[in-house]
PDB file of C-alpha atoms in Angstrom:
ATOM      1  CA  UNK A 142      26.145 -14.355 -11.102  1.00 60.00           C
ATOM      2  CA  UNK A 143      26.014 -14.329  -7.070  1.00 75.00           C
ATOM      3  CA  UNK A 144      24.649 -10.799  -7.694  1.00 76.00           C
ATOM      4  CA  UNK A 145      22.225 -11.218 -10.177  1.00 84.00           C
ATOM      5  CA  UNK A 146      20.600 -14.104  -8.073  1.00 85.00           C
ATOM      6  CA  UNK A 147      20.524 -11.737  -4.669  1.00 82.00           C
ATOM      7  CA  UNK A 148      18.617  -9.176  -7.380  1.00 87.00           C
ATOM      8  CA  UNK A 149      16.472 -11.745  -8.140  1.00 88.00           C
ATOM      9  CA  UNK A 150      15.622 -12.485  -4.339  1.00 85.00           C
ATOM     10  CA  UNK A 151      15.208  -9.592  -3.537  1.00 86.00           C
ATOM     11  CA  UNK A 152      12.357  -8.827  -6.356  1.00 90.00           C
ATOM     12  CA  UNK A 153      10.736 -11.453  -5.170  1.00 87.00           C
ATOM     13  CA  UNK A 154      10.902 -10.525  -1.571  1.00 81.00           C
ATOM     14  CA  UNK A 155       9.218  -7.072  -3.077  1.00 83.00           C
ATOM     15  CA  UNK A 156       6.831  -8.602  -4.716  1.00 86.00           C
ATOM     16  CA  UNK A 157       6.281 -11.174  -1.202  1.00 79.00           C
ATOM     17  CA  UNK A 158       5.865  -8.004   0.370  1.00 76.00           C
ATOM     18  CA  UNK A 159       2.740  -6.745  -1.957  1.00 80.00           C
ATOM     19  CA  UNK A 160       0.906  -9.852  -2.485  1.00 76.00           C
ATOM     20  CA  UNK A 161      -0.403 -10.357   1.093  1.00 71.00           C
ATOM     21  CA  UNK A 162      -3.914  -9.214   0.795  1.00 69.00           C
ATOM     22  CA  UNK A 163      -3.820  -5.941   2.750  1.00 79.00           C
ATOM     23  CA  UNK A 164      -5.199  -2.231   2.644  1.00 85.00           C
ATOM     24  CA  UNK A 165      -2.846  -1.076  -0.113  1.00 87.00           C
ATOM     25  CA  UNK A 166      -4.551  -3.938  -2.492  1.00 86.00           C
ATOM     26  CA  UNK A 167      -8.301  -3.379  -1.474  1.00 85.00           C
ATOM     27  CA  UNK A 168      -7.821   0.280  -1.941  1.00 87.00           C
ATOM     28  CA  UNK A 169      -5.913  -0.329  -4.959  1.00 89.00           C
ATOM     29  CA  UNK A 170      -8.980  -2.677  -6.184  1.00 86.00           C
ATOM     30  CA  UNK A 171     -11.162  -0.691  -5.359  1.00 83.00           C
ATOM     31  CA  UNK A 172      -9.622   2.538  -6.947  1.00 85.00           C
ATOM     32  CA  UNK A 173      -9.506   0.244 -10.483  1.00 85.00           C
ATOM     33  CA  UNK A 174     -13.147  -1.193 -10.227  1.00 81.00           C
ATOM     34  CA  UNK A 175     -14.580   2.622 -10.305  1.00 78.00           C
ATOM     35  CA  UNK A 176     -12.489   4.869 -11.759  1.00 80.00           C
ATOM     36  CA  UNK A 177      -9.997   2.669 -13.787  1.00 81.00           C
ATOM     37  CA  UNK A 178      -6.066   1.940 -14.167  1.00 88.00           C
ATOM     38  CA  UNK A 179      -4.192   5.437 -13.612  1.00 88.00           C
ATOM     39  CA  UNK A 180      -6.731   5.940  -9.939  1.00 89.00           C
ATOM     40  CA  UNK A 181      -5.679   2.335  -9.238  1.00 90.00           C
ATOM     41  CA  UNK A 182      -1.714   2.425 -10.374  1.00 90.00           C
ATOM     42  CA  UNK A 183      -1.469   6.045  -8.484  1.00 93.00           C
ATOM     43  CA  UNK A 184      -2.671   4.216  -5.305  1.00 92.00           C
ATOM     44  CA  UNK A 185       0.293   1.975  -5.685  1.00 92.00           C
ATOM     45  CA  UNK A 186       2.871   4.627  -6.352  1.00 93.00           C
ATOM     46  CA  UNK A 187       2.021   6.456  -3.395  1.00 93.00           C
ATOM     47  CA  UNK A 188       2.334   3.259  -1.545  1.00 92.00           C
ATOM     48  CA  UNK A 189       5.439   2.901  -2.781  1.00 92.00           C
ATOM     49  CA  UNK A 190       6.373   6.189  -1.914  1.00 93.00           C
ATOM     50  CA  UNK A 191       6.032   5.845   1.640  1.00 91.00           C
ATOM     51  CA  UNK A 192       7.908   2.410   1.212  1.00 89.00           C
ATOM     52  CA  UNK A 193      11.141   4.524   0.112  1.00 89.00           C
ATOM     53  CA  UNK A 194      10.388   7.256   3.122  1.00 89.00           C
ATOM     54  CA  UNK A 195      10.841   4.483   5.341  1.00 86.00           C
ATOM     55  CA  UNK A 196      13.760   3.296   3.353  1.00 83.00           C
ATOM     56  CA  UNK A 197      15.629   6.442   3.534  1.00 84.00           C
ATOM     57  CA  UNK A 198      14.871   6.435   7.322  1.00 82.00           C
ATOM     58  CA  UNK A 199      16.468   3.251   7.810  1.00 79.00           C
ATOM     59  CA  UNK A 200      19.747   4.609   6.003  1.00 76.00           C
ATOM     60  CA  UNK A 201      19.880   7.419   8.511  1.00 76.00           C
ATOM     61  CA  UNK A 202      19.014   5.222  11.563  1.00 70.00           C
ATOM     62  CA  UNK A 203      15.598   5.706  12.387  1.00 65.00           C
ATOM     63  CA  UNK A 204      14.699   2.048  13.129  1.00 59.00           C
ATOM     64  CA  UNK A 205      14.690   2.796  17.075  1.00 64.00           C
ATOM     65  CA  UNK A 206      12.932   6.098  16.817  1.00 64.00           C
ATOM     66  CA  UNK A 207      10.002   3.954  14.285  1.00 60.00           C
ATOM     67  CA  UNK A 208       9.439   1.428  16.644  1.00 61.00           C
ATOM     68  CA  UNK A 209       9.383   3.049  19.569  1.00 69.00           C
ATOM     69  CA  UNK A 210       5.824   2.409  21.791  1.00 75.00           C
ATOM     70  CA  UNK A 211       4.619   5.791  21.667  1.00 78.00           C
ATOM     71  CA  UNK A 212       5.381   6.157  17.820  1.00 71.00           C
ATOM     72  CA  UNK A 213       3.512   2.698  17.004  1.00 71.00           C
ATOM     73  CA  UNK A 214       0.481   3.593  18.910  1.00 78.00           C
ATOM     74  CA  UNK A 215       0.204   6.822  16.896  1.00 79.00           C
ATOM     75  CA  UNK A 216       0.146   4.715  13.698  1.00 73.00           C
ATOM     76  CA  UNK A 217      -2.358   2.254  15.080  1.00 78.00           C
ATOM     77  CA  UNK A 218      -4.483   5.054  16.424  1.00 84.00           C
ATOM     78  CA  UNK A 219      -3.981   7.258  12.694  1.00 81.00           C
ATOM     79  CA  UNK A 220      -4.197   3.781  10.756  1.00 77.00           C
ATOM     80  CA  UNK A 221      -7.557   3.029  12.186  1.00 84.00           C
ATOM     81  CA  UNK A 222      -9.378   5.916  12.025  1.00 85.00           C
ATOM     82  CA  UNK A 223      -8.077   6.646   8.007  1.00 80.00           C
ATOM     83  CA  UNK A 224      -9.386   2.742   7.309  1.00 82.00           C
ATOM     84  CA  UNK A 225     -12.264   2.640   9.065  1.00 87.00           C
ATOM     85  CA  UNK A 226     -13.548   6.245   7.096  1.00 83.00           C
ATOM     86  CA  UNK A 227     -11.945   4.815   3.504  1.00 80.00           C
ATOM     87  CA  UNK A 228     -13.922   1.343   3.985  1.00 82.00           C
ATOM     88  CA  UNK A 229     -17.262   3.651   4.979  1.00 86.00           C
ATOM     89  CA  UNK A 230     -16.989   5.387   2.426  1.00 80.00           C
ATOM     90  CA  UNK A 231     -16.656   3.147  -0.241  1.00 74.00           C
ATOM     91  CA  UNK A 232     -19.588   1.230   1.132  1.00 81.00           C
ATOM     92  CA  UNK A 233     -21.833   4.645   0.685  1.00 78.00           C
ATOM     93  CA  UNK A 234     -20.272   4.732  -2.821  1.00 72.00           C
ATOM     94  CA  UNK A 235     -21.147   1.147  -3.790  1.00 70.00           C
ATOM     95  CA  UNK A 236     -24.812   1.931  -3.010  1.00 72.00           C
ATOM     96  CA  UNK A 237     -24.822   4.705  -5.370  1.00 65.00           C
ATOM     97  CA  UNK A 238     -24.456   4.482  -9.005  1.00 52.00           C
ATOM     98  CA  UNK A 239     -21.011   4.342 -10.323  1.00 50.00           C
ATOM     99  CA  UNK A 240     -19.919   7.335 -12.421  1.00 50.00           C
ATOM    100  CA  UNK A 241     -17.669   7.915 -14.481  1.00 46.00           C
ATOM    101  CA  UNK A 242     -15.810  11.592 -14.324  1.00 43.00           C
ATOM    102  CA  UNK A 243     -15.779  13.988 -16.942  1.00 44.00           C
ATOM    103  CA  UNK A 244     -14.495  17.360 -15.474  1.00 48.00           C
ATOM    104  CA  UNK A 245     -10.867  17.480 -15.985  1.00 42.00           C
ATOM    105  CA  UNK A 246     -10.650  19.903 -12.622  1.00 43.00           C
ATOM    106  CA  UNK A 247     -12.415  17.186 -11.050  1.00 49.00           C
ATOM    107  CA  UNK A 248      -9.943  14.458 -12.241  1.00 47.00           C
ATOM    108  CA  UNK A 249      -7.086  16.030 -11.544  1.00 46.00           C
ATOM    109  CA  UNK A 250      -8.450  16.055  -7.561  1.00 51.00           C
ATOM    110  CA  UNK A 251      -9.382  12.403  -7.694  1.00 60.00           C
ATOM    111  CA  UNK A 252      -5.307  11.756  -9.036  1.00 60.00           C
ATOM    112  CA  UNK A 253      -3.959  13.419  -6.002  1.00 67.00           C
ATOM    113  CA  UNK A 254      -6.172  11.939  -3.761  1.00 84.00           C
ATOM    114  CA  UNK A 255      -5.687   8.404  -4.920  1.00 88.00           C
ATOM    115  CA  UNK A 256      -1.709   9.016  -4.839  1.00 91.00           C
ATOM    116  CA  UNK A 257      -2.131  10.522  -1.170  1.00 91.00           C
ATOM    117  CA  UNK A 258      -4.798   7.660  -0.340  1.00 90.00           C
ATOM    118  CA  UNK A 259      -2.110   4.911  -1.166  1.00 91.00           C
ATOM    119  CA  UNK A 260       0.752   6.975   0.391  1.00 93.00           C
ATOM    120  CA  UNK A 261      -0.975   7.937   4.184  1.00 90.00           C
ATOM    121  CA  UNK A 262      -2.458   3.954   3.750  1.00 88.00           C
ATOM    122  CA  UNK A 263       1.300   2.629   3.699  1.00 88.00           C
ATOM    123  CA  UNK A 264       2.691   5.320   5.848  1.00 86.00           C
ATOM    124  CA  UNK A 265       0.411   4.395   8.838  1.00 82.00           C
ATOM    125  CA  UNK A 266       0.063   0.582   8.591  1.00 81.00           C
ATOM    126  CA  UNK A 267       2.307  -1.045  11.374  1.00 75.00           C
ATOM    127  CA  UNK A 268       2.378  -4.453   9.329  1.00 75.00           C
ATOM    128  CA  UNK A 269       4.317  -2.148   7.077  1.00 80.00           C
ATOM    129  CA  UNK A 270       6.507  -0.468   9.769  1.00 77.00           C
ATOM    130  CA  UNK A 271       7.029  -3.921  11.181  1.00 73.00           C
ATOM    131  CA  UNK A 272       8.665  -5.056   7.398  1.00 76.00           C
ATOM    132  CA  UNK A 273      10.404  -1.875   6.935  1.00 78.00           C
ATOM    133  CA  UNK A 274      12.126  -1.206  10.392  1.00 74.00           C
ATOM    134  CA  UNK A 275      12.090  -4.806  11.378  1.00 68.00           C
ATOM    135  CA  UNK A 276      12.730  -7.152   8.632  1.00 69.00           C
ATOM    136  CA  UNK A 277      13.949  -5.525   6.112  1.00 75.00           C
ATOM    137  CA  UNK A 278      16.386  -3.507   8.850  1.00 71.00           C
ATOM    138  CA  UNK A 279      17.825  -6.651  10.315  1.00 68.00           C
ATOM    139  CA  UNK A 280      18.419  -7.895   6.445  1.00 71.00           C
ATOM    140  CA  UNK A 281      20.478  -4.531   5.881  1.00 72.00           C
ATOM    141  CA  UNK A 282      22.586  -5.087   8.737  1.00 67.00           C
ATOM    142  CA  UNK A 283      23.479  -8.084   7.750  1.00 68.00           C
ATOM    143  CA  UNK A 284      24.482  -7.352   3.974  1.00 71.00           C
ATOM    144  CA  UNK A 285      26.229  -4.133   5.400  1.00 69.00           C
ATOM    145  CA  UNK A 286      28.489  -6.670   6.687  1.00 71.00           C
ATOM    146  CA  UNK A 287      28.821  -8.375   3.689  1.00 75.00           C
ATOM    147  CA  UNK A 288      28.428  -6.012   0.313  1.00 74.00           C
ATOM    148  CA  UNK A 289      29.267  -2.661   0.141  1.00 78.00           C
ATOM    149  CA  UNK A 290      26.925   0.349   0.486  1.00 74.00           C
ATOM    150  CA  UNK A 291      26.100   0.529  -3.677  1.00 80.00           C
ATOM    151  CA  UNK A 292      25.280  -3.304  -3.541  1.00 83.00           C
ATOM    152  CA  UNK A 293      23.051  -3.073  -1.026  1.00 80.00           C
ATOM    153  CA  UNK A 294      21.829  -0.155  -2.149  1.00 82.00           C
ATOM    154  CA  UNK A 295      21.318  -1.800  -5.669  1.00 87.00           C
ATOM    155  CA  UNK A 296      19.269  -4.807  -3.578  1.00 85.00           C
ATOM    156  CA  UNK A 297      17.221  -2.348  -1.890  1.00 85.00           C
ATOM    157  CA  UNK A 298      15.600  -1.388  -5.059  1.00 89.00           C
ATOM    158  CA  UNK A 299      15.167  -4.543  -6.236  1.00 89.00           C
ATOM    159  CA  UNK A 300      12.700  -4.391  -3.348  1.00 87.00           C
ATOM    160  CA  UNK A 301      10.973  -1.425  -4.757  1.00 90.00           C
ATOM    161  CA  UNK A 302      10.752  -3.073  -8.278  1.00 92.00           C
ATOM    162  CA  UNK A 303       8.742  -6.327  -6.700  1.00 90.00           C
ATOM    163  CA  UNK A 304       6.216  -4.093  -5.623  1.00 89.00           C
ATOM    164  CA  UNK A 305       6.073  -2.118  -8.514  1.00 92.00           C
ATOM    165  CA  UNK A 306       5.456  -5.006 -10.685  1.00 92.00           C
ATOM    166  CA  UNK A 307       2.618  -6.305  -8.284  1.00 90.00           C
ATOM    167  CA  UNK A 308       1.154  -3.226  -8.140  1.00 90.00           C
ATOM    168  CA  UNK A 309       0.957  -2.689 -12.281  1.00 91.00           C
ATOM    169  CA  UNK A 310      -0.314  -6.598 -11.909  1.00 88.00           C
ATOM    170  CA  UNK A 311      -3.437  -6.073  -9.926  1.00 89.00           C
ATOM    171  CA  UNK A 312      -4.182  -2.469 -11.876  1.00 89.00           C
ATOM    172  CA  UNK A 313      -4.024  -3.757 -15.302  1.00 88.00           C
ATOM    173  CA  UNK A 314      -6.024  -6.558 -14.097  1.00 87.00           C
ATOM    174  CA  UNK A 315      -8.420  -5.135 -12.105  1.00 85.00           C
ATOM    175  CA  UNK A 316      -8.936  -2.398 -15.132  1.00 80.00           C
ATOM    176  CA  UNK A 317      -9.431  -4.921 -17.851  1.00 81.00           C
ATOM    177  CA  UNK A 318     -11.331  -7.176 -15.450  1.00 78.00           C
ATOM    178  CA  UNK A 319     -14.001  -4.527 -14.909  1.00 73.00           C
ATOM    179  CA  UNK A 320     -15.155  -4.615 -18.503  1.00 69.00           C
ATOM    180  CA  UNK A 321     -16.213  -8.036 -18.064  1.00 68.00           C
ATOM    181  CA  UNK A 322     -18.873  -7.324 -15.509  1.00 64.00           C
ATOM    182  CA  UNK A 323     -21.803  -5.821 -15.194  1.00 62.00           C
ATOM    183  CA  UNK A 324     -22.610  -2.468 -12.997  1.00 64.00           C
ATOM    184  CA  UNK A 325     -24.490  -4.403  -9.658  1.00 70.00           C
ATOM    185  CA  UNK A 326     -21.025  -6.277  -9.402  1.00 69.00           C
ATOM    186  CA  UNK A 327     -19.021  -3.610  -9.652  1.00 70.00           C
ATOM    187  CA  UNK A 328     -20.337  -2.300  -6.927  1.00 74.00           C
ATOM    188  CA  UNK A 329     -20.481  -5.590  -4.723  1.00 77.00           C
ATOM    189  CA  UNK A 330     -16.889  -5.487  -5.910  1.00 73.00           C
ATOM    190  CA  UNK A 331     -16.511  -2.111  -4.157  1.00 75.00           C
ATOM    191  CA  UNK A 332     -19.097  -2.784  -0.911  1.00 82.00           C
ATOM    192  CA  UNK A 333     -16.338  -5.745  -0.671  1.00 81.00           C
ATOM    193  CA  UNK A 334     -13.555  -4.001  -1.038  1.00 78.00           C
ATOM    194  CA  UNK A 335     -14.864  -0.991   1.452  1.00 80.00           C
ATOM    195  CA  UNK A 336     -15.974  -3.703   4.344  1.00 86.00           C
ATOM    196  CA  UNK A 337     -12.294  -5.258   3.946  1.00 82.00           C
ATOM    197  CA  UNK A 338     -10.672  -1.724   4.483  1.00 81.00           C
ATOM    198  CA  UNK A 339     -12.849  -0.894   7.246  1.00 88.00           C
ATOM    199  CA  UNK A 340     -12.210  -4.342   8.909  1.00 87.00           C
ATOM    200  CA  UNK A 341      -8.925  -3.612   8.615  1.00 82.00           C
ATOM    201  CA  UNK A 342      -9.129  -0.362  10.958  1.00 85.00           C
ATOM    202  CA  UNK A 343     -10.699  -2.367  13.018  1.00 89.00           C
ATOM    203  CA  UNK A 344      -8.269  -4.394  13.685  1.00 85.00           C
ATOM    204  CA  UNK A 345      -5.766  -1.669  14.104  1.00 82.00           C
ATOM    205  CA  UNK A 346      -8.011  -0.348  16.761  1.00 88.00           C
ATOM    206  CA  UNK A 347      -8.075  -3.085  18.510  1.00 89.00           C
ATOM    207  CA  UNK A 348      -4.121  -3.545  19.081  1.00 81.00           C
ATOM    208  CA  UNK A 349      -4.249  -0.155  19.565  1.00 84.00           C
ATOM    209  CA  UNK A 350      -5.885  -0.878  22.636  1.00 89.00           C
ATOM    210  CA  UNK A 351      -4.370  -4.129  23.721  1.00 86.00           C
ATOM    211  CA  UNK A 352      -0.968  -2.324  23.478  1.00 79.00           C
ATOM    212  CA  UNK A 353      -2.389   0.582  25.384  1.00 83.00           C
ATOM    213  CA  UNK A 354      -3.677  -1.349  28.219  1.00 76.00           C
TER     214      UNK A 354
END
């Protein structure tokens, strides 16, 4: 029973984790407003992805090495720039007529792009390495001390199956919720969605260069 309760708060720490609106979920929208679930979903799962990189780092003690100054400016200096071009251009794509693909060559690029887009999104955003290497390090240590290395492995993925769950949540929604509305706000949707992403780099420049000066 003790465990089954520590699985259960530990979901909802994953899912605590996803909710906050962030670039993972305006990229995510965005992906499901134009092209559907599986662009959406796959934006998610390789968000996820880099979520269990920096899992597997933590296991090997890599916490220092992460959030070490030089390392975090790199992020906030590759975090920006990736934002600030993914919010452009899904601004330029808003003002153009939605399409929807038909070339299956041309699919399969837009399904690896979406999975990298969600995975280089989570690799590089410090509110993420700050979670991972901060939070969710100092929680390890302590249940090291407590359960053994299968239980805490066991919680750990709890983790990963919060996010998952959020992540099918806002796809399936966002794909059935696009059906509903008509083309101009679909693409106010995605203007929206691509000025959130770019503010968003913004502000990673800016700490960039508060933490460089």
């Amino acid at each position: 029973m003790d465990f089954l309760l520590l699985f259960i708060k530990f979901t909802v720490l994953g899912i605590s984790l996803a909710a906050p609106v962030g670039p993972i979920n305006f990229e995510m929208i965005k992906r499901g407003i134009t092209d559907g679930f599986w662009q959406s979903w796959l934006v998610g799962l390789g968000g996820v992805t880099a979520d269990f990189l920096f899992l597997i780092l933590i296991f090997f003690g890599a916490s220092q090495f992460m959030q070490h100054k030089v390392v975090v400016l790199a992020m906030y200096a590759i975090g920006a720039i990736m934002l600030m071009y993914l919010g452009i251009s899904s601004m330029k794509s808003s003002i153009k007529r939605i399409k929807v693909m038909s070339n299956l060559a041309e699919e399969h690029v837009r399904i690896s792009n979406a999975y990298l887009t969600g995975f280089f999104i989570a690799l590089v955003n410090p509110i993420n390495i700050v979670f991972w290497f901060g939070v969710y390090g100092s929680t390890l240590a302590t249940l090291s001390k407590k359960e053994t290395l299968a239980t805490s492995v066991l919680l750990s993925m709890a983790i990963f199956i919060g996010i998952i769950l959020w992540n099918l949540n806002i796809a399936f929604t966002v794909h059935f919720g696009r059906e509903l509305v008509k083309d101009r706000l679909l693409r106010m949707i995605t203007f929206v969605a691509g000025f959130c992403l770019f503010w968003f780099g913004v502000g990673f420049a800016i700490e960039f260069i508060r933490a460089t000066l």
